[in-house]
Coordinates of C-alpha atoms in Angstrom, one line a residue:
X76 CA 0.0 0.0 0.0
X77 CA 1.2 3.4 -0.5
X78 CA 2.1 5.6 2.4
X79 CA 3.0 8.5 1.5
X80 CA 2.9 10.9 -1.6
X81 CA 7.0 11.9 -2.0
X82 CA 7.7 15.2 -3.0
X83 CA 8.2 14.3 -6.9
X84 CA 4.8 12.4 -6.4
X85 CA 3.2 15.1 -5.2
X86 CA 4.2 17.5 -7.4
X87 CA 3.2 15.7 -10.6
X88 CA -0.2 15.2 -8.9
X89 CA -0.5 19.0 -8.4
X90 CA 0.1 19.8 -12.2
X91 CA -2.7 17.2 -13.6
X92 CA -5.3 18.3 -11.3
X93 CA -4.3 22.2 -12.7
X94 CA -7.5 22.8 -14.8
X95 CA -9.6 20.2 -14.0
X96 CA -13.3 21.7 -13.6
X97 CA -14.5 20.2 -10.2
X98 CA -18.4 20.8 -9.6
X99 CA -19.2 21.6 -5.8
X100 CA -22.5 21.6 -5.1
X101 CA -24.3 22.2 -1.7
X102 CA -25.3 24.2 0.8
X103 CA -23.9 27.9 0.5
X104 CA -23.2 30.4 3.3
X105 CA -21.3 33.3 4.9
X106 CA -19.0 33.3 6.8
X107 CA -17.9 36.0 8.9
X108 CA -15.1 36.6 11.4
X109 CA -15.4 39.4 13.7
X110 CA -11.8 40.2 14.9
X111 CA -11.0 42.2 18.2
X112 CA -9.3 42.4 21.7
X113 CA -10.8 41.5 25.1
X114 CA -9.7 43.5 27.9
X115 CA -12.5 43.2 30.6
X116 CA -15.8 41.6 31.5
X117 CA -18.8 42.9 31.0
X118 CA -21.1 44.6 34.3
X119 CA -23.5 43.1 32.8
X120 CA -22.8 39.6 33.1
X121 CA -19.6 37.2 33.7
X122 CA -19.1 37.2 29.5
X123 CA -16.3 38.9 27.9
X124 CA -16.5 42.2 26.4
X125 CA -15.2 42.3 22.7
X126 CA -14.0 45.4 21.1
X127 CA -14.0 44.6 17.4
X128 CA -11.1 45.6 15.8
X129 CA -12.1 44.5 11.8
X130 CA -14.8 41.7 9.7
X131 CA -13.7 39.5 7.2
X132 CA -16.2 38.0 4.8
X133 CA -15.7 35.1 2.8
X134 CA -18.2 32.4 1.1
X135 CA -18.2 29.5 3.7
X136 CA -19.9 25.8 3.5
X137 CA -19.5 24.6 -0.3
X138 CA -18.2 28.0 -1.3
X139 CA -15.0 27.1 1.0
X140 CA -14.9 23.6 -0.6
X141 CA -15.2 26.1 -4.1
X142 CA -12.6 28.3 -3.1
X143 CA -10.1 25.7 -1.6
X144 CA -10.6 24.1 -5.3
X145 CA -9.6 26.8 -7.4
X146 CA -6.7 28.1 -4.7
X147 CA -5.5 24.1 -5.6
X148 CA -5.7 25.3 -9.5
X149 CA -8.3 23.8 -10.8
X150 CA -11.7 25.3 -11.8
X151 CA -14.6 25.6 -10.0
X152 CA -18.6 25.4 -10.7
X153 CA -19.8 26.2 -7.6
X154 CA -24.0 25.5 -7.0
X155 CA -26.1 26.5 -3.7
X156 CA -29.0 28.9 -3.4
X157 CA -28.6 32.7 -0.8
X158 CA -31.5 34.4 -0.2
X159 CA -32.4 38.0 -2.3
X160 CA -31.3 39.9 0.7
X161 CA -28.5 41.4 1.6
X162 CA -26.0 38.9 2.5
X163 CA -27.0 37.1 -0.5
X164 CA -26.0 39.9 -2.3
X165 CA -22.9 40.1 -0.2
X166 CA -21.9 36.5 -0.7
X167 CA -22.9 36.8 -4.5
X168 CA -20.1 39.5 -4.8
X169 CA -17.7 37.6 -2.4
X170 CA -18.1 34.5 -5.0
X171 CA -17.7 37.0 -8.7
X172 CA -14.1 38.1 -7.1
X173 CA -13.0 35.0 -6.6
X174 CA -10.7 33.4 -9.8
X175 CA -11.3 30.3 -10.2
X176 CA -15.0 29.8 -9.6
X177 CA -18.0 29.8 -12.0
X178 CA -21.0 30.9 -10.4
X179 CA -24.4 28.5 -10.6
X180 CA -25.4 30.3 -7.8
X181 CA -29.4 30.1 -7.5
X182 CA -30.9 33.2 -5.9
X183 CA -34.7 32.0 -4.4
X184 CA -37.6 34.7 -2.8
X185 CA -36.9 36.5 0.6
X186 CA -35.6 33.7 3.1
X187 CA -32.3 34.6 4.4
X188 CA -29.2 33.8 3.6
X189 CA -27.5 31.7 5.6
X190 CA -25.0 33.5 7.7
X191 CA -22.2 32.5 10.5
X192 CA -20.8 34.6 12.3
X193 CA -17.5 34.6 14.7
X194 CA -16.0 36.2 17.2
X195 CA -12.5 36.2 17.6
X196 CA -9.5 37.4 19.6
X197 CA -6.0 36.1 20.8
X198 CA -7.0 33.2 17.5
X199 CA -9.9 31.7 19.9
X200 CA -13.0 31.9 19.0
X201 CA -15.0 32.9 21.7
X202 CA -18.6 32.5 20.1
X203 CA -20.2 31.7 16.9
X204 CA -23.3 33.4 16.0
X205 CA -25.8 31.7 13.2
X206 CA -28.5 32.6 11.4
X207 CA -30.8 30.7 9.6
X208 CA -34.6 32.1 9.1
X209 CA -35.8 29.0 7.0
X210 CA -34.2 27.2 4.4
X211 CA -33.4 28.8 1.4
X212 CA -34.4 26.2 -1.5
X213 CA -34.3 23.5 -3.7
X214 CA -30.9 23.7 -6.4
X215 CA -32.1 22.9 -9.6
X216 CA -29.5 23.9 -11.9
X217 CA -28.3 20.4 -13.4
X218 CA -25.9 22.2 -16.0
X219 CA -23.0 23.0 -12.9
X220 CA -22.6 18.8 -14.0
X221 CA -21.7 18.9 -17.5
X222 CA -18.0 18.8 -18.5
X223 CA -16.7 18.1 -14.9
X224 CA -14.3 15.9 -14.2
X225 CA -15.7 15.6 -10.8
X226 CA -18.9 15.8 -8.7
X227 CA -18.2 17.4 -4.8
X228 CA -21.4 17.3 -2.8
X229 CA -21.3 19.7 0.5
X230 CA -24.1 18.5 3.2
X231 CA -24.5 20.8 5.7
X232 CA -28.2 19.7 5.8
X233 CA -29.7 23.1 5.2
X234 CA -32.3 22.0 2.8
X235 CA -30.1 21.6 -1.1
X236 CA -28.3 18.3 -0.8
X237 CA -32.2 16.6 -1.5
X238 CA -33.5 13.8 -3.5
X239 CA -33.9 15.3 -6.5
X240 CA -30.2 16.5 -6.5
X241 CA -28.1 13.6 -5.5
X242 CA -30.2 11.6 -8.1
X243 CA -29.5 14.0 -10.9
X244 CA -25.5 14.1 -9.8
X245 CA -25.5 9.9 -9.9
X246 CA -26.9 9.9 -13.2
X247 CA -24.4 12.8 -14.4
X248 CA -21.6 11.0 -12.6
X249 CA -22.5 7.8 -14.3
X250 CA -22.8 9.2 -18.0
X251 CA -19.8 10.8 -17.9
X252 CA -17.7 8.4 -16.2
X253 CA -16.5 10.6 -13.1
X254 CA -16.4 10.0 -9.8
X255 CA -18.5 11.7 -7.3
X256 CA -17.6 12.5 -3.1
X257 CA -20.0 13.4 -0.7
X258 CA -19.1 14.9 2.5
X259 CA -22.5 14.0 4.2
X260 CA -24.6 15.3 7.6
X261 CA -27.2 13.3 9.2
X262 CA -27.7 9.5 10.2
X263 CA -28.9 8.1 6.7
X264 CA -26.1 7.9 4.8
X265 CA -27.8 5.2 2.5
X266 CA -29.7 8.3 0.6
X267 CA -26.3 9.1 -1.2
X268 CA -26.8 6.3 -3.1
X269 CA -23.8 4.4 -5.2
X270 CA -21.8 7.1 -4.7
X271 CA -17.8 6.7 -5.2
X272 CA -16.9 8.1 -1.9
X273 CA -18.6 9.4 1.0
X274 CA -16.5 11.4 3.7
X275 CA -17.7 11.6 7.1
X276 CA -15.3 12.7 10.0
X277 CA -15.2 10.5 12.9
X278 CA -18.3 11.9 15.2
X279 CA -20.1 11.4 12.2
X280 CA -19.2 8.1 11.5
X281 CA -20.3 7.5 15.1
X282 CA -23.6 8.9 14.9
X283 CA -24.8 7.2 11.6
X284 CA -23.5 4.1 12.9
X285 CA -24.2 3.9 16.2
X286 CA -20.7 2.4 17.1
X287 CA -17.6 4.2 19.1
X288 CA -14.8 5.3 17.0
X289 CA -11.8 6.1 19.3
X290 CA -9.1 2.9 18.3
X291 CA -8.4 1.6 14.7
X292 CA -10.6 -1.1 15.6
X293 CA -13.6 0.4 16.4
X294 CA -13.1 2.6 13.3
X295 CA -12.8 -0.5 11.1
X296 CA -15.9 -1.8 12.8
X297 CA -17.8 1.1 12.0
X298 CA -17.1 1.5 8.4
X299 CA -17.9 -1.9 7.8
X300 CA -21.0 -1.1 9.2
X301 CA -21.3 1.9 7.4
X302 CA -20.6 0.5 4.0
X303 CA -22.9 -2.4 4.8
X304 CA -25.9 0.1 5.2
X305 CA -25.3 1.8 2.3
X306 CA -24.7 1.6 -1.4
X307 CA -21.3 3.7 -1.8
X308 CA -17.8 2.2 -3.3
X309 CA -15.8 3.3 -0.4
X310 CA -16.0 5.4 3.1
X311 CA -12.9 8.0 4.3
X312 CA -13.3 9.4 8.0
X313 CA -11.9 12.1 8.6
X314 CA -10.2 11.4 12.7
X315 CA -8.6 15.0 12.8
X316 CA -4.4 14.5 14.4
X317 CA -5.0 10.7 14.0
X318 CA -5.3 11.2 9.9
X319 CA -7.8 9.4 7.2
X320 CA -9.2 5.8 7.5
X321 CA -10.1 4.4 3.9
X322 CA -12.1 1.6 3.6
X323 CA -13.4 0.3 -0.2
X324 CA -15.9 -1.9 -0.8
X325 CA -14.9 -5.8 -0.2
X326 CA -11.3 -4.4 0.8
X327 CA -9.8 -4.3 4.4
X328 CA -9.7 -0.7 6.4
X329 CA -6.6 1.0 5.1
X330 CA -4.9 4.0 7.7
X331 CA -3.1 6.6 7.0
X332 CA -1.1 8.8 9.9
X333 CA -1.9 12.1 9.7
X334 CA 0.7 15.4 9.7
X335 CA 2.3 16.7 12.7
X336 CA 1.5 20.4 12.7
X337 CA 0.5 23.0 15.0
X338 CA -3.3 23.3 14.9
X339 CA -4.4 27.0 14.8
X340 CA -8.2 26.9 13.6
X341 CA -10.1 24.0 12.7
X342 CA -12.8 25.9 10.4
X343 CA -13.2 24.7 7.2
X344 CA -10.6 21.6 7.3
X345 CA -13.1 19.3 5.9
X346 CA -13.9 21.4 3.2
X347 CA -10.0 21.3 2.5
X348 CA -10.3 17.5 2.6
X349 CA -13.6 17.1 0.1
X350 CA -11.6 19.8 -2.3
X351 CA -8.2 17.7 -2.3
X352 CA -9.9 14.5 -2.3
X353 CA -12.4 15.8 -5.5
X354 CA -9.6 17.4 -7.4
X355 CA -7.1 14.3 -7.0
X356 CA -9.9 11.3 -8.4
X357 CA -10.8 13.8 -11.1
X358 CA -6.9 14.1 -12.2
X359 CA -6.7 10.2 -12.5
X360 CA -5.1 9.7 -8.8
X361 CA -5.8 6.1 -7.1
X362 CA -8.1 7.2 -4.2
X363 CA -4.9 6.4 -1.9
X364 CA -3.1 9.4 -3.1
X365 CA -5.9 11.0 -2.9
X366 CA -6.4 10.4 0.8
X367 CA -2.9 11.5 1.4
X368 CA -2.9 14.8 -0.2
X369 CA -6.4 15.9 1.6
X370 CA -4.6 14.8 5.1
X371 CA -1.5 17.1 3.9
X372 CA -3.7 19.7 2.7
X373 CA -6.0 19.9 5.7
X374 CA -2.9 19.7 8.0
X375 CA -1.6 23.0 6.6
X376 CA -5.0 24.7 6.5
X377 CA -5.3 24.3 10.1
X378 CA -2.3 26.7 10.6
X379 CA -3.9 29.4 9.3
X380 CA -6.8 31.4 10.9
X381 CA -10.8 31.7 9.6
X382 CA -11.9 29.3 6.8
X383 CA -8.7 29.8 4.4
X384 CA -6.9 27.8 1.6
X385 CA -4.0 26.2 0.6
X386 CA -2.2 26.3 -2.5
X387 CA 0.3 24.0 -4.8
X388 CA 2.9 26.1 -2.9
X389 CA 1.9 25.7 0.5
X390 CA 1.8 21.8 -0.2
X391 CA 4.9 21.4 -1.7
X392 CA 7.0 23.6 0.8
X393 CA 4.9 21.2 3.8
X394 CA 6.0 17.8 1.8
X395 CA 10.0 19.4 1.9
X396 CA 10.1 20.1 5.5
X397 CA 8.5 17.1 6.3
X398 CA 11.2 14.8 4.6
X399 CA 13.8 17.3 4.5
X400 CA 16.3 15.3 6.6
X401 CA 16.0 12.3 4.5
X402 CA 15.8 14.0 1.5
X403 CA 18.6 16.7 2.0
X404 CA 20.6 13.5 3.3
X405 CA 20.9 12.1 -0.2
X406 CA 22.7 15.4 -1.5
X407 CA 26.2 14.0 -1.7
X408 CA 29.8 15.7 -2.4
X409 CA 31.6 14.2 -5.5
X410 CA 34.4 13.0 -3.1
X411 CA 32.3 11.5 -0.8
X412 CA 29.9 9.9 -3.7
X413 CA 33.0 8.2 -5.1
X414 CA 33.9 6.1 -1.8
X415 CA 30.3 5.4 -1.1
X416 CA 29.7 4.3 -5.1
X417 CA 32.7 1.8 -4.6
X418 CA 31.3 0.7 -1.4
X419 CA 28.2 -0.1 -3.2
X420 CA 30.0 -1.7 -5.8
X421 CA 31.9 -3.8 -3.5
X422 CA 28.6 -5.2 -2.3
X423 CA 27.3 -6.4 -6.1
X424 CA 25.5 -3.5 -6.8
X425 CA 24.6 -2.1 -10.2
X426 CA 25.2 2.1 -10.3
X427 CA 23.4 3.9 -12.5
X428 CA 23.6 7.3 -13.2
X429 CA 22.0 10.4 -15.1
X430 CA 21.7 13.7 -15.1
X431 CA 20.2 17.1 -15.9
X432 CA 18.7 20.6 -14.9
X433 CA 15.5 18.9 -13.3
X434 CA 14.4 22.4 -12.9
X435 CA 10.5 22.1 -12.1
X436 CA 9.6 18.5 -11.4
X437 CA 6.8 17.3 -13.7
X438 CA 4.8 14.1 -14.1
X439 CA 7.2 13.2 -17.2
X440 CA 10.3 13.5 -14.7
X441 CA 8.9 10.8 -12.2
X442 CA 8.3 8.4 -14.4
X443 CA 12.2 8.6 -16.2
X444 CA 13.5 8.8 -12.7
X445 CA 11.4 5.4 -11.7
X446 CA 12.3 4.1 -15.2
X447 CA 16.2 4.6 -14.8
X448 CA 15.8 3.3 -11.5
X449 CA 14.3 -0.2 -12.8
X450 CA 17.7 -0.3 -14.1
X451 CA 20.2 -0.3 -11.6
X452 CA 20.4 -1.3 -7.9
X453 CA 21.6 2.5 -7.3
X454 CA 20.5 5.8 -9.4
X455 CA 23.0 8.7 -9.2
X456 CA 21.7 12.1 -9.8
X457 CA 24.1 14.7 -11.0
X458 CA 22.3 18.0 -10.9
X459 CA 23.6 21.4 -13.3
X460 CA 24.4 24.1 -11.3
X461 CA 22.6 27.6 -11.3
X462 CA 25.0 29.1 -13.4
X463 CA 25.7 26.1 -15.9
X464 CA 21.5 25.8 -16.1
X465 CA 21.4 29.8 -16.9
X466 CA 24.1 28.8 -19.5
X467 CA 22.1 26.2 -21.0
X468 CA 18.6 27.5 -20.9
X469 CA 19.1 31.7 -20.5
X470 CA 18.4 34.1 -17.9
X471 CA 15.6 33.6 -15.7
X472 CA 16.6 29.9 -15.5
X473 CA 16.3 28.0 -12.7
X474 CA 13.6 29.0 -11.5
X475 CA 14.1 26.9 -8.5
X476 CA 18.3 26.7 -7.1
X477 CA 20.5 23.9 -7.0
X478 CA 19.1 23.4 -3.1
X479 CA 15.9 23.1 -3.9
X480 CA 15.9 21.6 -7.2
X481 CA 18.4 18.8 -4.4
X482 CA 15.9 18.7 -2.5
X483 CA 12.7 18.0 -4.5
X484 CA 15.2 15.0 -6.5
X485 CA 16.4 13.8 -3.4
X486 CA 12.8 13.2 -1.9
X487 CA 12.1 10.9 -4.6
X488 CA 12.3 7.2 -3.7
X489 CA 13.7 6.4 -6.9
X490 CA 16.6 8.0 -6.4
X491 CA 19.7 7.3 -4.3
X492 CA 22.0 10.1 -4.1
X493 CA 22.1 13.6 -5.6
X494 CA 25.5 15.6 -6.4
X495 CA 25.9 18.6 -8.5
X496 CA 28.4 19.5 -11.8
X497 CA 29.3 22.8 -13.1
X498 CA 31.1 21.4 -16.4
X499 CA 29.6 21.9 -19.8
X500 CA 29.2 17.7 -19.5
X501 CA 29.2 15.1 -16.5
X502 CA 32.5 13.6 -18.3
X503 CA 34.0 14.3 -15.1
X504 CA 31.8 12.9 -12.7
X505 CA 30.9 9.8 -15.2
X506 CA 35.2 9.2 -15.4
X507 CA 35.1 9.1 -11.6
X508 CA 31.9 7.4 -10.3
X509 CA 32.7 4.4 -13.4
X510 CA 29.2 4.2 -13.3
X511 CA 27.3 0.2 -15.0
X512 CA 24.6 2.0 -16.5
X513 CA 24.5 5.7 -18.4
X514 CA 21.2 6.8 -18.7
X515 CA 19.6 9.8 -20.7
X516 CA 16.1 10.4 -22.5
X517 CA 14.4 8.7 -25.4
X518 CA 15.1 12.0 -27.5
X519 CA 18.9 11.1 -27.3
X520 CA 20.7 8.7 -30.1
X521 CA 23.4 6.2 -28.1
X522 CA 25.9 8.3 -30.1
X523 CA 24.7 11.4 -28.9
X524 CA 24.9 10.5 -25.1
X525 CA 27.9 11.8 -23.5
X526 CA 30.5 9.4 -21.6
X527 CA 28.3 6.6 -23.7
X528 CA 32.0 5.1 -25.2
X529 CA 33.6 5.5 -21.5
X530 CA 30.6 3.0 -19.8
X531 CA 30.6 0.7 -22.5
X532 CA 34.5 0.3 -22.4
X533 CA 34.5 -0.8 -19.2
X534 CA 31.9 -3.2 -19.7
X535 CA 28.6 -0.9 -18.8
X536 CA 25.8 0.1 -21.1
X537 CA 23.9 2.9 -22.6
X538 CA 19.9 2.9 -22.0
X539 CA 17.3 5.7 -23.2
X540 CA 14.4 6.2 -21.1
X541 CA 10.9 7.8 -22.6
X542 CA 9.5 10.6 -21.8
X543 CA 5.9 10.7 -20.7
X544 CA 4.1 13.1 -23.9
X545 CA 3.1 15.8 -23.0
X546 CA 5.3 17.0 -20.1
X547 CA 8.1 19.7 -19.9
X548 CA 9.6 21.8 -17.9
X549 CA 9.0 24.7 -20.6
X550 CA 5.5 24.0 -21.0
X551 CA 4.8 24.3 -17.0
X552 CA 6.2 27.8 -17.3
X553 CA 4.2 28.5 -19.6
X554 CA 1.3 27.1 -17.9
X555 CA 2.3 28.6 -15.0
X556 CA 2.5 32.3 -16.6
X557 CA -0.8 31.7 -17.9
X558 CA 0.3 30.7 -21.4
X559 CA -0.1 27.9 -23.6
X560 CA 1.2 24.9 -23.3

């Protein structure tokens, strides 16, 4: 089973889920934060007296799971109904300045928008204010479906999760092949239907099952239960510092740890969670990668204060400290790499060894890396410098540096040890490490590969890995910048 997402993993992940169109339908609110410093008590009672200092507005309930969507980079439909009042109007607005999000918003007659409100200071909340009239309506716009490439339901059991809806997303789901994740409210999960995933967080789990949740065992109990009672493919829980629990359909319960960070404000991880876990499935992820990057996104938006985000960036900077150590371990002086590469070669091993700018990690990189790796018993990574990757490419190359472009390499498990040449060609570095296997990409010849003649006269070989179509280091620049490609 996989256990973790490594950096280059993780990174390749992030760039197919860019521009996937995610629909998140559900209930739709406001959420305010009311920020201030307490000082006294009130006269008036033993309650604390507040003296706000500023509001922040943002859409909350499926909006969040919206927002957290697009701040991933992908592309967000976002359907719930507000009220025609003014915090429907409010939240409307809040929603139109947000990139990233398409607006299926349905506004219904005079019941009010659904608004939460809290208070804040010293980052504790010290009360939450709601306020819900009626409910607001049925959701009827079916077109928030089409051209998805994945369904995100958000029950907060306000009224537009109904019948009529989950029916309508099944049979969209269905048609176009996609899968569909329901982070659900209540005790009758069976009304989701064959959903692909249904998300609960551990109190949850609990109350639609009746069962206690606290060890792994309990938890396994329970979504057998769970899945037992209902129709869906699999169940994640959601146990907050403990992680995710995945259990699929006829499969045992699979755990996975979650992230050691400093929790600041819980709002809105689960939204975090249903957006990573939607954006992943739709980019073609196995539902176990997917699991892992909602626990590393929901550990970093706990960090942060009020219902907030977390981008690509955030996620890859989390995935480097966390393996840092191991990863920065790898990153190897040439004399040092020499003894160590006849150590291993005293053992039997087969070295093998390539190299490059490996500037921003793509999908297309992973899989060469794991490809070179199937051929050897040790991979070598020899890494240009800043200045010989500005010579190569031009100025405003790298755009990461040699430590970080180290780091990112060295977290992937395909690869042994890292080093670094500033030579026009690794002639040096092949001459010294006498490496069994040379290996460069598919768009070489053998007789363009340098150092080819050198391996193969002391018995080693040449070997061209392909390149995954599709995938270059150029065309995520351009991406990034917003151009083509």
């Amino acid at each position: 089973m996989e256990r973790a997402l490594d950096l280059g993993t993780l990174q390749a992940l992030l760039e197919r889920a860019h521009g996937q169109t995610v629909a998140c339908v559900g209930d739709l609110m406001l959420d305010r934060y009311v920020y201030g410093d307490v000082s006294r008590i009130s006269p008036e009672a033993p309650i604390p007296v507040l003296r706000a200092r500023r509001t922040v507005a943002m859409p909350g309930g499926v909006g969040n799971v919206a927002r957290n969507v697009a701040a991933l980079g992908g592309t967000a439909r976002l359907g719930g109904v507000v009220g025609q009042d003014p915090a429907g109007a409010e939240l409307t607005a809040l929603v139109a300045a947000e990139a990233g999000i398409e607006d299926f918003i349905a506004r219904t007659g005079p019941a009010g928008t659904i608004v939460k409100t809290r208070y804040v200071s010293g980052g504790q909340q010290l009360m939450r204010l709601d306020e819900e009239e009626s409910l607001v309506g049925a959701f009827e716009r079916d077109d928030v479906f089409s051209g998805t490439s994945a369904i995100l339901l958000s029950d907060y059991a306000k009224g537009v999760v109904s019948e009529r809806l989950i029916r309508s997303a099944l049979w969209q789901a269905q048609n176009a092949g996609i899968p569909i994740i329901v982070d659900p409210k209540g005790r009758d999960f069976a009304r989701y239907g064959a959903v692909d995933v249904i998300k609960p967080n551990a109190s949850e789990l609990a109350g639609a099952t009746g069962l206690p949740v606290g060890t792994d065992a309990e938890i396994e109990a329970a979504l057998s239960a769970l899945l037992a009672a209902t129709t869906a493919m699999a169940i994640v829980v959601t146990r907050a510092g403990k992680g995710m629990s995945l259990m699929r359909r006829g499969e045992p319960v699979q755990h996975f740890p979650g992230r050691a960070r400093e929790v600041f404000d819980v709002s809105g991880a689960g939204d975090t969670g249903l957006a990573a876990l939607g954006l992943a499935l739709g980019a073609g992820a196995s539902l176990e990668q997917a699991v892992q990057l909602a626990i590393l996104a929901s550990g970093v938006v706990v960090g942060k204060s009020g219902t907030a985000v977390v981008t690509p960036a955030e996620l890859i900077e989390a995935e480097v400290s966390q393996h840092a150590g191991a990863a920065l371990a790898k990153v190897t002086a040439l004399d040092d790499l020499v003894a160590e590469v006849e150590a291993w070669r005293r053992q039997g091993l087969k070295i093998g060894f390539t190299n490059g700018c490996f500037d921003i990690l793509h999908r297309g990189h992973v899989a060469y890396l794991a490809q070179a790796r199937s051929w050897c018993d040790r991979l070598v990574v020899a890494l240009n410098t800043d200045a010989s990757v500005r010579r190569l490419k031009g100025e405003g190359r790298p755009v990461n540096d040699l430590d970080s472009r180290a780091a990112v390499i060295g977290g992937l498990a395909s690869v042994d040890r890292v080093t670094a040449f500033d030579d026009p060609t690794p002639i040096r570095l092949i001459e010294r490490l006498r490496p069994d296997v040379l290996i460069k990409g598919a768009d070489y010849t053998r007789e363009g590969v340098v150092g080819g003649d050198l391996v193969e006269s002391w018995g080693g070989e040449v070997r061209l890995a392909a390149f995954t179509d599709g995938h270059s280091t150029t065309g995520t620049i351009a991406k990034m910048q917003g151009g083509a490609g």
